[in-house]
Amino acid sequence: MWNRRELKRNSRGIMKKHYWRVVAICFIVTFMAGSNNNTLSAVFSYDSSKEALNAVQENTVFDVNDIREKKPLDFLLEQFEKRSQEEEEIMEKSPYKEGVFSAIFNRTTATGSVFAGIIALLLDPLLEGAWLSLISAAAGAALLFFWWLLIRNIIQVGSCRFFLEAHTYNNTKGNRIFFLYKIGRMWRVALIMLRKFLYQWLWSLTIIGGWIKGYSYLMVPYLAAENPNLKGREAIDISRQMMQGNKWRAFVLDCSFLGWHLLSILTLGLVDILYANPYKAGARAELYLKLREQALLEGAGYGYAFTDLYLTCPSEEEELRAAYEREAVFLEGTDWKEQRESIKASEFDVFEEYPTILFTVPEAFHVKRPGINYHCKYGITGIILLFFLFSFAGWCWEVGLHMVQSGEFVNRGVFHGPWLPIYGSGGVLVLVALKKLRDRPVATFFMTVLLCGIVEYATSWGLEQIYGVRWWDYSGYFLQLNGRICAEGLLVFGLGGCAFIYILAPLIMEFGIRRLSMKVRIFLCILLLVLFAADFWYSRETPNSGEGINGRSGASSFVAQIQRKNAQTKETTGIKGPLSGYWTP
């Protein structure tokens, strides 16, 4: 028989071994899977678990008497025409007018749904008015359903799997929350969770049946986490048998965390995020393990469902070594014999992490293929050529983006040549400065965002100090800083920088630059540097300007600003401004 103190003590043991991982996992589950709904209520306005209900209530629930007086389609279009007008009014009041993030934010705020907002943004060039509102609401509801079915439920079961493994193993990886995708049991588990939801929803139509059945079906996600081959009806029946006589005690267990949740209200949800949610999740996982152990000891008829032998009992070292040797044989490659010998000589800590290779539904053997060597050495000539290639790529991106938006070609940037040095500088900077982080893609991404943000902000500030005007201004963008940088641009820089580090630069180096002779490389570097220096010297006095180039100002306003700056400079210092020899009043 289990008791609360033991479960909570074991849960604290899990937190002690994996504190930051359990905090991160519970935060992800809270935000993406809708669990622990109260945690983010004071911090975030978005809750994925509530969006479906809001979408249905706001977009489909109307007065029955009004429907009878008109044709259903006419009535529906009339209602959504009103809703479309309301959405337009809400978007007009938004202070964010520029960029994709601003458009998504405005549409989401207007529609009350992230999914409907994104669909409305995509359909905006094709539809308008009632049809845009109607189709975006319907498509958003469909997307939300698949999100709930294939992401929310799968991540929820994955988090249960993490806590079950963390009970026994000392280094359980956070990516275990995605294990169902790796073993190909996503749809089966999704159907299990769908059946659980339908059963519980039907019981919720009674007075207290929903609350009682919520505890009857409490073990369903844990059963799916241990044995994803179960059918939905089996998982529900087994959960009911496991919780028979334990529902009230499980309720009391949940109530024992009430003090923590009350304290969390005073800290705007921080106590829940940093302690209470992981604490409660660990205690529930411990409850499953105790009920599982009790069922196996008593020889319960549903014991066949507990198929994972290594969940609470690590494998023998020789057994684990033999499994890795078999995998080495099945892997395609010429060095499988060497790998096998290396495995034989290796030592395995069976308590380190769960042996996924021995799981009842093993992950498919990965075919070993030659990968991209992102640790390759570039050398001086390689760095210079990559600088110009990335500068040219940035120029193509900016020019192409402007062509899509305005339908006309504009030579973007301060320079006159086909390059934007800010892209080349950022690319080379992350390539060199983040060399030691290349084996950590997540850290590389965030550091790339940070470095590129610093470069962009400093460049914007420097250009404004020199010329008195800005070549870009993000003032109308969502999440921007002084108009110099914005979240949307930094996200693009982060993704582009990671693509440059892990894919583009190694491939260009391997299949392009290294196939050139050293003489050709040196010649290209000297030629490009001379052209760049000439462009730099010319642009220093005559920067590229015009409609669509510098900020939102046209050529005439840009010239006027430069002329005013020249006049002020001449009056105060007697020195001509940077453009005084090229533009006159």
PDB file of N, CA and C in Angstrom, residues 90-123:
ATOM      1  N   ILE A  90     -10.212  45.846 -34.625  1.00  0.00           N
ATOM      2  CA  ILE A  90      -9.191  45.499 -33.626  1.00  0.00           C
ATOM      3  C   ILE A  90      -7.791  45.652 -34.216  1.00  0.00           C
ATOM      4  N   MET A  91      -7.602  45.195 -35.458  1.00  0.00           N
ATOM      5  CA  MET A  91      -6.283  45.274 -36.091  1.00  0.00           C
ATOM      6  C   MET A  91      -5.888  46.718 -36.389  1.00  0.00           C
ATOM      7  N   GLU A  92      -6.867  47.568 -36.691  1.00  0.00           N
ATOM      8  CA  GLU A  92      -6.565  48.966 -36.964  1.00  0.00           C
ATOM      9  C   GLU A  92      -6.035  49.674 -35.724  1.00  0.00           C
ATOM     10  N   LYS A  93      -6.475  49.241 -34.547  1.00  0.00           N
ATOM     11  CA  LYS A  93      -6.037  49.868 -33.306  1.00  0.00           C
ATOM     12  C   LYS A  93      -4.663  49.387 -32.849  1.00  0.00           C
ATOM     13  N   SER A  94      -4.151  48.343 -33.483  1.00  0.00           N
ATOM     14  CA  SER A  94      -2.865  47.784 -33.057  1.00  0.00           C
ATOM     15  C   SER A  94      -1.727  48.743 -33.384  1.00  0.00           C
ATOM     16  N   PRO A  95      -0.765  48.902 -32.474  1.00  0.00           N
ATOM     17  CA  PRO A  95       0.395  49.762 -32.766  1.00  0.00           C
ATOM     18  C   PRO A  95       1.426  49.086 -33.666  1.00  0.00           C
ATOM     19  N   TYR A  96       1.255  47.783 -33.923  1.00  0.00           N
ATOM     20  CA  TYR A  96       2.220  47.038 -34.725  1.00  0.00           C
ATOM     21  C   TYR A  96       1.683  46.897 -36.144  1.00  0.00           C
ATOM     22  N   LYS A  97       2.348  47.541 -37.083  1.00  0.00           N
ATOM     23  CA  LYS A  97       1.851  47.582 -38.461  1.00  0.00           C
ATOM     24  C   LYS A  97       2.786  46.912 -39.462  1.00  0.00           C
ATOM     25  N   GLU A  98       3.997  46.582 -39.077  1.00  0.00           N
ATOM     26  CA  GLU A  98       4.993  46.083 -40.016  1.00  0.00           C
ATOM     27  C   GLU A  98       5.449  44.684 -39.631  1.00  0.00           C
ATOM     28  N   GLY A  99       5.787  43.874 -40.658  1.00  0.00           N
ATOM     29  CA  GLY A  99       6.409  42.581 -40.410  1.00  0.00           C
ATOM     30  C   GLY A  99       5.429  41.436 -40.244  1.00  0.00           C
ATOM     31  N   VAL A 100       5.963  40.226 -40.410  1.00  0.00           N
ATOM     32  CA  VAL A 100       5.153  39.015 -40.320  1.00  0.00           C
ATOM     33  C   VAL A 100       4.678  38.779 -38.892  1.00  0.00           C
ATOM     34  N   PHE A 101       5.571  38.969 -37.900  1.00  0.00           N
ATOM     35  CA  PHE A 101       5.186  38.764 -36.509  1.00  0.00           C
ATOM     36  C   PHE A 101       4.050  39.699 -36.111  1.00  0.00           C
ATOM     37  N   SER A 102       4.123  40.953 -36.573  1.00  0.00           N
ATOM     38  CA  SER A 102       3.057  41.898 -36.264  1.00  0.00           C
ATOM     39  C   SER A 102       1.739  41.446 -36.878  1.00  0.00           C
ATOM     40  N   ALA A 103       1.802  40.957 -38.127  1.00  0.00           N
ATOM     41  CA  ALA A 103       0.578  40.491 -38.781  1.00  0.00           C
ATOM     42  C   ALA A 103      -0.016  39.297 -38.042  1.00  0.00           C
ATOM     43  N   ILE A 104       0.843  38.353 -37.616  1.00  0.00           N
ATOM     44  CA  ILE A 104       0.343  37.196 -36.867  1.00  0.00           C
ATOM     45  C   ILE A 104      -0.229  37.638 -35.524  1.00  0.00           C
ATOM     46  N   PHE A 105       0.463  38.539 -34.852  1.00  0.00           N
ATOM     47  CA  PHE A 105      -0.012  39.029 -33.556  1.00  0.00           C
ATOM     48  C   PHE A 105      -1.364  39.728 -33.710  1.00  0.00           C
ATOM     49  N   ASN A 106      -1.499  40.576 -34.728  1.00  0.00           N
ATOM     50  CA  ASN A 106      -2.751  41.308 -34.926  1.00  0.00           C
ATOM     51  C   ASN A 106      -3.901  40.365 -35.265  1.00  0.00           C
ATOM     52  N   ARG A 107      -3.632  39.409 -36.163  1.00  0.00           N
ATOM     53  CA  ARG A 107      -4.683  38.461 -36.537  1.00  0.00           C
ATOM     54  C   ARG A 107      -5.073  37.571 -35.360  1.00  0.00           C
ATOM     55  N   THR A 108      -4.092  37.158 -34.581  1.00  0.00           N
ATOM     56  CA  THR A 108      -4.386  36.316 -33.417  1.00  0.00           C
ATOM     57  C   THR A 108      -5.212  37.078 -32.391  1.00  0.00           C
ATOM     58  N   THR A 109      -4.833  38.331 -32.160  1.00  0.00           N
ATOM     59  CA  THR A 109      -5.597  39.152 -31.217  1.00  0.00           C
ATOM     60  C   THR A 109      -7.028  39.359 -31.695  1.00  0.00           C
ATOM     61  N   ALA A 110      -7.193  39.571 -33.006  1.00  0.00           N
ATOM     62  CA  ALA A 110      -8.519  39.842 -33.559  1.00  0.00           C
ATOM     63  C   ALA A 110      -9.410  38.604 -33.560  1.00  0.00           C
ATOM     64  N   THR A 111      -8.842  37.455 -33.935  1.00  0.00           N
ATOM     65  CA  THR A 111      -9.641  36.232 -34.037  1.00  0.00           C
ATOM     66  C   THR A 111      -9.746  35.479 -32.723  1.00  0.00           C
ATOM     67  N   GLY A 112      -8.817  35.742 -31.793  1.00  0.00           N
ATOM     68  CA  GLY A 112      -8.806  35.010 -30.537  1.00  0.00           C
ATOM     69  C   GLY A 112      -8.221  33.625 -30.662  1.00  0.00           C
ATOM     70  N   SER A 113      -7.568  33.332 -31.789  1.00  0.00           N
ATOM     71  CA  SER A 113      -7.014  31.998 -32.023  1.00  0.00           C
ATOM     72  C   SER A 113      -5.731  32.122 -32.816  1.00  0.00           C
ATOM     73  N   VAL A 114      -4.666  31.490 -32.339  1.00  0.00           N
ATOM     74  CA  VAL A 114      -3.399  31.501 -33.070  1.00  0.00           C
ATOM     75  C   VAL A 114      -3.556  30.848 -34.434  1.00  0.00           C
ATOM     76  N   PHE A 115      -4.210  29.713 -34.466  1.00  0.00           N
ATOM     77  CA  PHE A 115      -4.337  28.958 -35.704  1.00  0.00           C
ATOM     78  C   PHE A 115      -5.222  29.694 -36.711  1.00  0.00           C
ATOM     79  N   ALA A 116      -6.365  30.198 -36.255  1.00  0.00           N
ATOM     80  CA  ALA A 116      -7.241  30.952 -37.145  1.00  0.00           C
ATOM     81  C   ALA A 116      -6.555  32.220 -37.632  1.00  0.00           C
ATOM     82  N   GLY A 117      -5.761  32.850 -36.773  1.00  0.00           N
ATOM     83  CA  GLY A 117      -5.039  34.051 -37.177  1.00  0.00           C
ATOM     84  C   GLY A 117      -4.034  33.781 -38.269  1.00  0.00           C
ATOM     85  N   ILE A 118      -3.295  32.683 -38.160  1.00  0.00           N
ATOM     86  CA  ILE A 118      -2.305  32.346 -39.187  1.00  0.00           C
ATOM     87  C   ILE A 118      -2.990  32.006 -40.504  1.00  0.00           C
ATOM     88  N   ILE A 119      -4.083  31.241 -40.454  1.00  0.00           N
ATOM     89  CA  ILE A 119      -4.817  30.899 -41.671  1.00  0.00           C
ATOM     90  C   ILE A 119      -5.374  32.160 -42.322  1.00  0.00           C
ATOM     91  N   ALA A 120      -5.930  33.076 -41.523  1.00  0.00           N
ATOM     92  CA  ALA A 120      -6.463  34.325 -42.068  1.00  0.00           C
ATOM     93  C   ALA A 120      -5.368  35.139 -42.736  1.00  0.00           C
ATOM     94  N   LEU A 121      -4.179  35.132 -42.154  1.00  0.00           N
ATOM     95  CA  LEU A 121      -3.054  35.858 -42.750  1.00  0.00           C
ATOM     96  C   LEU A 121      -2.670  35.270 -44.105  1.00  0.00           C
ATOM     97  N   LEU A 122      -2.687  33.944 -44.216  1.00  0.00           N
ATOM     98  CA  LEU A 122      -2.331  33.288 -45.472  1.00  0.00           C
ATOM     99  C   LEU A 122      -3.403  33.488 -46.538  1.00  0.00           C
ATOM    100  N   LEU A 123      -4.673  33.520 -46.127  1.00  0.00           N
ATOM    101  CA  LEU A 123      -5.771  33.642 -47.079  1.00  0.00           C
ATOM    102  C   LEU A 123      -6.122  35.083 -47.403  1.00  0.00           C
TER     103      LEU A 123
END
